[in-house]
PDB file of C-alpha atoms in Angstrom:
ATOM      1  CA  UNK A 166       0.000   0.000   0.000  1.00  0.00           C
ATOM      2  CA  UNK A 167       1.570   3.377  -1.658  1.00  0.00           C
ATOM      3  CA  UNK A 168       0.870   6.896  -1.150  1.00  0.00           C
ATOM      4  CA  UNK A 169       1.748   9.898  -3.309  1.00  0.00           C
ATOM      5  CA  UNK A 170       4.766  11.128  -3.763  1.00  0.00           C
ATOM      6  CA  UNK A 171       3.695  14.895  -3.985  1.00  0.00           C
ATOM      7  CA  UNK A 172       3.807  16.619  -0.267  1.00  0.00           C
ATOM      8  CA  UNK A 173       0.005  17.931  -0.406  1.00  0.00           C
ATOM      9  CA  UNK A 174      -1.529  14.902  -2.109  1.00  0.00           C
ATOM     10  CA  UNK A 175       0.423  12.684   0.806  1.00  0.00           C
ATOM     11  CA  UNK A 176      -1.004  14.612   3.643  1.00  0.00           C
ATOM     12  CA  UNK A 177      -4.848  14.251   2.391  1.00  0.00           C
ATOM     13  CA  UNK A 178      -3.905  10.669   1.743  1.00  0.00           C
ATOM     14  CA  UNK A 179      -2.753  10.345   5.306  1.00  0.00           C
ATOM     15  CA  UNK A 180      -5.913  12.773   6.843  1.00  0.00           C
ATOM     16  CA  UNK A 181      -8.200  10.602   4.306  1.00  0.00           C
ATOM     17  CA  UNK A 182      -6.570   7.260   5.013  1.00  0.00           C
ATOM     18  CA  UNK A 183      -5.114   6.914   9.289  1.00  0.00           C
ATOM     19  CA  UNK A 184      -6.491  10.790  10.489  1.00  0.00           C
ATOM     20  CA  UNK A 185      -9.755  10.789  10.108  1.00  0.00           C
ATOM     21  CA  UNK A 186     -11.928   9.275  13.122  1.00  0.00           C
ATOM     22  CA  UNK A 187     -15.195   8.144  12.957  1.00  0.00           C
ATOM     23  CA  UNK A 188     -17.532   9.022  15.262  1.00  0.00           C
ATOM     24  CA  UNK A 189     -15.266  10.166  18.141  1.00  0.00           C
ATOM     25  CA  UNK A 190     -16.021  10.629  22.243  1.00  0.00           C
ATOM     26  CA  UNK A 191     -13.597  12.371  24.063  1.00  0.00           C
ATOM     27  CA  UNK A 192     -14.700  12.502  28.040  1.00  0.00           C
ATOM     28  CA  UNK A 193     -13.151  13.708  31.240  1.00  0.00           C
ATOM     29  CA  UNK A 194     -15.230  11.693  33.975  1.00  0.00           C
ATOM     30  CA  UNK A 195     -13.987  13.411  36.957  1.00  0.00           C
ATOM     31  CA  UNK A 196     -11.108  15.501  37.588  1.00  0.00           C
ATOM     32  CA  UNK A 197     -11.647  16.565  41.813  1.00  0.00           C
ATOM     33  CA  UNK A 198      -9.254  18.720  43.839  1.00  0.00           C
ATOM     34  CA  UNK A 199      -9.484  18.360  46.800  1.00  0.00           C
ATOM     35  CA  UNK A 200      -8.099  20.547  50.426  1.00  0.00           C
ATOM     36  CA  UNK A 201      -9.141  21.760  53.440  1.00  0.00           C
ATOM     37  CA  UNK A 202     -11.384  24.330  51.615  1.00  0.00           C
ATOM     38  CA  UNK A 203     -13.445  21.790  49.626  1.00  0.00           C
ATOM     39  CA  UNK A 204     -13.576  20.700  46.136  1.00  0.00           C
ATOM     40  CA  UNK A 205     -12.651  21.238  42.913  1.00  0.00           C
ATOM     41  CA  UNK A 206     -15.177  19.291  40.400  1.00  0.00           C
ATOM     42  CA  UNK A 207     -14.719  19.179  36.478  1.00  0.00           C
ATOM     43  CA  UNK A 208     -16.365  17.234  34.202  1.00  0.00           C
ATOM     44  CA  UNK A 209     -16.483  16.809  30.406  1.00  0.00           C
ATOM     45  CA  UNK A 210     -17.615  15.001  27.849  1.00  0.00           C
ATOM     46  CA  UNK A 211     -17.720  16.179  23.273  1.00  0.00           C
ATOM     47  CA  UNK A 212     -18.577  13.467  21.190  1.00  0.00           C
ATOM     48  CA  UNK A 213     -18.052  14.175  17.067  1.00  0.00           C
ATOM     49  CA  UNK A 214     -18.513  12.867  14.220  1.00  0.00           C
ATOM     50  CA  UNK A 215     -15.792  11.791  11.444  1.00  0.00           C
ATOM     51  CA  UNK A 216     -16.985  14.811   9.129  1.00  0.00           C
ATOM     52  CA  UNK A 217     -16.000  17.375  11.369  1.00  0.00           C
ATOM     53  CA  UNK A 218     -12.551  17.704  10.348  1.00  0.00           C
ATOM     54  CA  UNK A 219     -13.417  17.768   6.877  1.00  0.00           C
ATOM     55  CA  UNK A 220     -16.018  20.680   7.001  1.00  0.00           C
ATOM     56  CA  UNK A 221     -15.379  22.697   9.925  1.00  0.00           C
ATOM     57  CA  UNK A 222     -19.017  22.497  10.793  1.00  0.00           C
ATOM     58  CA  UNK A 223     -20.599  22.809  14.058  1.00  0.00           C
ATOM     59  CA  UNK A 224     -23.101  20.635  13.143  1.00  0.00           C
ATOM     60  CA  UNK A 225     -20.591  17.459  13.364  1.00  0.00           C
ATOM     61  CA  UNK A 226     -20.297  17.897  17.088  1.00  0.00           C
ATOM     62  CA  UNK A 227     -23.158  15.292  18.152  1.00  0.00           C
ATOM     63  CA  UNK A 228     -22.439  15.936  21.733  1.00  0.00           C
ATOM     64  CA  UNK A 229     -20.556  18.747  23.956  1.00  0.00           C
ATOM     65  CA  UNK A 230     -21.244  18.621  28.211  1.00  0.00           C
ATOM     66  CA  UNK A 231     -19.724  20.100  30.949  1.00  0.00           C
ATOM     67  CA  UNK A 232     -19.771  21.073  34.629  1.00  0.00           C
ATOM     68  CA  UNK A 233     -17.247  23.237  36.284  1.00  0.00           C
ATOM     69  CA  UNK A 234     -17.699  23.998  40.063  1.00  0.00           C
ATOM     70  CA  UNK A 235     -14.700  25.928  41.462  1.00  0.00           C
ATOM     71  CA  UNK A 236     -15.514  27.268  44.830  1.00  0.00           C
ATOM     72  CA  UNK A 237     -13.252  30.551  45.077  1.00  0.00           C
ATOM     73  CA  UNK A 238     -11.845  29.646  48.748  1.00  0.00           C
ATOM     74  CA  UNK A 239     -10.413  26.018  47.076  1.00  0.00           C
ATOM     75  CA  UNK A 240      -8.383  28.394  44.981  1.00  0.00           C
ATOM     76  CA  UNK A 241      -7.602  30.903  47.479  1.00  0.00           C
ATOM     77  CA  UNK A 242      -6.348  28.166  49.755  1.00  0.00           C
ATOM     78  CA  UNK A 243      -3.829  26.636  46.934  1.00  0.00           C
ATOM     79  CA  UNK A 244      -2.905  30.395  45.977  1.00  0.00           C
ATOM     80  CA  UNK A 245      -2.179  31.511  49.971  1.00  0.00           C
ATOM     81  CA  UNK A 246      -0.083  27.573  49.806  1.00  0.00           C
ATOM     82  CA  UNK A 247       1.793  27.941  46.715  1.00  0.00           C
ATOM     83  CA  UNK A 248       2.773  31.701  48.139  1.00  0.00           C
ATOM     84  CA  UNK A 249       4.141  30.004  51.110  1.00  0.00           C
ATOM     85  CA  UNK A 250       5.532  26.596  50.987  1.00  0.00           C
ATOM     86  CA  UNK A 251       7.371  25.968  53.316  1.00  0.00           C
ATOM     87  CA  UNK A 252       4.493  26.489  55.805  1.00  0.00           C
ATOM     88  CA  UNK A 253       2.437  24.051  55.506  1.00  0.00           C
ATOM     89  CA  UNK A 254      -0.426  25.623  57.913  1.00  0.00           C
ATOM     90  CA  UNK A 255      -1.753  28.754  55.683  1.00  0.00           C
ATOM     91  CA  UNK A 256      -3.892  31.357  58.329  1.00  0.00           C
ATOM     92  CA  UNK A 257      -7.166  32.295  57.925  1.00  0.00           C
ATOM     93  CA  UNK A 258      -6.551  36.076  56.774  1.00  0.00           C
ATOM     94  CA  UNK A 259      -4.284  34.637  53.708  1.00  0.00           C
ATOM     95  CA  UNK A 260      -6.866  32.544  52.726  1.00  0.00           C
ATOM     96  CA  UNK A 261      -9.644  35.015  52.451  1.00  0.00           C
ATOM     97  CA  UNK A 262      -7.097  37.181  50.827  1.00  0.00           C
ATOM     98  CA  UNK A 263      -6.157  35.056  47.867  1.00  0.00           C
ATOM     99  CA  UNK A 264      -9.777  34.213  47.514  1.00  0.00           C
ATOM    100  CA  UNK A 265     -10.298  38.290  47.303  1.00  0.00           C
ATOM    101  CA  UNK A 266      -7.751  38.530  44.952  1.00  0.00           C
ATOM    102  CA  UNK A 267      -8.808  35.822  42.560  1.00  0.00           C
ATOM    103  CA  UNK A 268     -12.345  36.343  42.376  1.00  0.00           C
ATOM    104  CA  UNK A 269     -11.578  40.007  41.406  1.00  0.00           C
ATOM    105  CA  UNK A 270      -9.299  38.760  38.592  1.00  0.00           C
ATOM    106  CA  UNK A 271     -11.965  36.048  37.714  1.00  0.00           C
ATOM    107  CA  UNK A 272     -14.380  38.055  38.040  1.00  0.00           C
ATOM    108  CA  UNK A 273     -12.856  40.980  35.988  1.00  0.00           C
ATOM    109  CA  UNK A 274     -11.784  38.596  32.684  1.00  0.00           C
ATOM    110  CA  UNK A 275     -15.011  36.679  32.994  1.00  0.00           C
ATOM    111  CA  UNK A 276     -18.167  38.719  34.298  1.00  0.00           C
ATOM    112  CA  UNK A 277     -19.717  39.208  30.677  1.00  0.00           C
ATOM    113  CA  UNK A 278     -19.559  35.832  29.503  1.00  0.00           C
ATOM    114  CA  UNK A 279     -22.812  33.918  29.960  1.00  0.00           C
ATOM    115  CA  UNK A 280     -20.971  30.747  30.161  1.00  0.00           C
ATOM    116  CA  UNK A 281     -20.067  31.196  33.442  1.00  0.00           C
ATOM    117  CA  UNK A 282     -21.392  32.018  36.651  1.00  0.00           C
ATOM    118  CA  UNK A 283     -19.432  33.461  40.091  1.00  0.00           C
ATOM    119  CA  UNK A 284     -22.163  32.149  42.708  1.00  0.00           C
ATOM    120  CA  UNK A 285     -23.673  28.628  43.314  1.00  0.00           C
ATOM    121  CA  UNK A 286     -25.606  27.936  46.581  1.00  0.00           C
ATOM    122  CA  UNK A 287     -24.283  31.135  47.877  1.00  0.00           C
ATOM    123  CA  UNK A 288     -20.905  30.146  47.430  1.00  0.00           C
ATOM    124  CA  UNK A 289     -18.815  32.773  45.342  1.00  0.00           C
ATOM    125  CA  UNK A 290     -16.527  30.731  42.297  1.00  0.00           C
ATOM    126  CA  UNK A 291     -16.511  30.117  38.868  1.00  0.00           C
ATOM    127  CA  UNK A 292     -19.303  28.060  37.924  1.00  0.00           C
ATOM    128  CA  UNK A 293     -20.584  26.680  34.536  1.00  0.00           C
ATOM    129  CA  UNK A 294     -22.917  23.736  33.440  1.00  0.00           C
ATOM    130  CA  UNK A 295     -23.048  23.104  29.705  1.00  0.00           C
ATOM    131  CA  UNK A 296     -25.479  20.701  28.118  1.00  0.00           C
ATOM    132  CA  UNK A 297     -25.815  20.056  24.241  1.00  0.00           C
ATOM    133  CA  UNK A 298     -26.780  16.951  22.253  1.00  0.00           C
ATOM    134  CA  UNK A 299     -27.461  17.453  18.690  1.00  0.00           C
ATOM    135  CA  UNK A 300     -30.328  15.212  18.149  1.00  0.00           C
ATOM    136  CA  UNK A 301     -32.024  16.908  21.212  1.00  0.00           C
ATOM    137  CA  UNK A 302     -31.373  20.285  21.234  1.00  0.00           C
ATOM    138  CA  UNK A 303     -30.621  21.126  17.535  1.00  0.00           C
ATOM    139  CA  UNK A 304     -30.743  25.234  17.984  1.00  0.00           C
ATOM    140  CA  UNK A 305     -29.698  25.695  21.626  1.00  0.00           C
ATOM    141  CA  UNK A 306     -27.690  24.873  24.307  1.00  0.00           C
ATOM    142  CA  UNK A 307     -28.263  24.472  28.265  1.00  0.00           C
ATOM    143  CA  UNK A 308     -25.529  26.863  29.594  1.00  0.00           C
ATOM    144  CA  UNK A 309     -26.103  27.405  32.804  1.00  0.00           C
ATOM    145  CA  UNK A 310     -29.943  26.381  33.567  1.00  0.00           C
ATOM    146  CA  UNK A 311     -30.519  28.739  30.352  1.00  0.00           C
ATOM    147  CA  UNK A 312     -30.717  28.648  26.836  1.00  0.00           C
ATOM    148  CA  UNK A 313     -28.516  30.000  23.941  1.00  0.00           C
ATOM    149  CA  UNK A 314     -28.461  29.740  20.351  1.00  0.00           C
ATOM    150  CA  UNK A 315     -26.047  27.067  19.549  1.00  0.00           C
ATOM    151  CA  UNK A 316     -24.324  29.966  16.863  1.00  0.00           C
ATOM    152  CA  UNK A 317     -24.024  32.141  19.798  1.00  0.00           C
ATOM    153  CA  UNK A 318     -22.611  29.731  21.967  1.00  0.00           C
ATOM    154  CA  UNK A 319     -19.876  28.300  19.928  1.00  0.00           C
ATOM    155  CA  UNK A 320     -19.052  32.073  18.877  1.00  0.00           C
ATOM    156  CA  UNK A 321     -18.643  32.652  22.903  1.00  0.00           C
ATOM    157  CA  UNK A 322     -16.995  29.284  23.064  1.00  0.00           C
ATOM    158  CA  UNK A 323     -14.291  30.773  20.662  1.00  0.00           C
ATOM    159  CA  UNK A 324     -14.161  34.213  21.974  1.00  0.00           C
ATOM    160  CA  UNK A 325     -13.358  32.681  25.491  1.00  0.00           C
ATOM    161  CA  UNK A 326     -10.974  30.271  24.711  1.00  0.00           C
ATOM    162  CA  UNK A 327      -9.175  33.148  22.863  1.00  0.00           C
ATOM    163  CA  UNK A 328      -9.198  35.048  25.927  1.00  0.00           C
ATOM    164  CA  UNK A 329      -7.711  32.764  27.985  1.00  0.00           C
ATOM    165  CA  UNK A 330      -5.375  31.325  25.370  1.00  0.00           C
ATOM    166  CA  UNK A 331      -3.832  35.866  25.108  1.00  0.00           C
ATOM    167  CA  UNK A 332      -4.022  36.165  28.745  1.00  0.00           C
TER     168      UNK A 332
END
């Protein structure tokens, strides 16, 4: 079994050929952080179909879910940690500091986008529940016990992950 010799003919010989899945589920069952603060919780889960890479099309993505629960003080207790190793017994006041801090700067990058949310059971974070499935919700998406065009979502999708990609 041969391919072509020519550079661009090999590569969509090897995309057409070994590159191109079919039908692909990529899922993140639980990732949990845990300290003295409480827990970190993210799951995942996109499912999409073989055509995707070929078209570029929102459409091929049969399946896209999330949940992201980051209580603030989880992160202010690893931030008021990392500042000080070599103690290994943070105090009270750093804590609530680095929890300030962060949930300004989270809060600052992030307060616009509707795919998040900063408060969950009176508990300040970052926040954000994402539910599509393509043969259910063809139009919208859950974000966040909401709905959104799926256009608009994947354009916010984008616009975030651009964010945090220049930041």
């Amino acid at each position: 079994m041969g391919y072509p010799i020519d550079p661009i003919a090999k590569q969509k010989w090897l995309f057409d050929n070994f590159l191109t899945p079919s039908n692909r589920k990529i899922s993140l069952n639980n990732l949990s952080w845990h300290n003295d603060e409480g827990d970190i919780a993210i799951r995942a889960l996109i499912e999409i179909t073989d055509d995707i890479y070929k078209y570029r099309n929102i459409d091929k993505i049969k399946a896209l879910k999330w949940n992201i629960d980051i209580p603030i003080k989880v992160l202010g207790r690893i931030k008021a940690q990392t500042n000080n190793p070599i103690d290994n017994n943070v105090q009270l006041e750093e804590i609530q500091s680095s929890s300030r801090e962060l949930f300004i700067i989270c809060h600052q990058f992030l307060k616009d986008n509707p795919l998040f949310t900063f408060d969950k059971n009176n508990e300040k974070g970052i926040y954000s529940n994402i539910d599509y499935n393509l043969e259910r919700d063809k139009d919208e998406v859950d974000v966040n016990d909401k709905k959104l065009n799926k256009q608009d979502f994947f354009n916010q999708l984008i616009r975030t992950m651009r964010l945090l990609i220049v930041k």
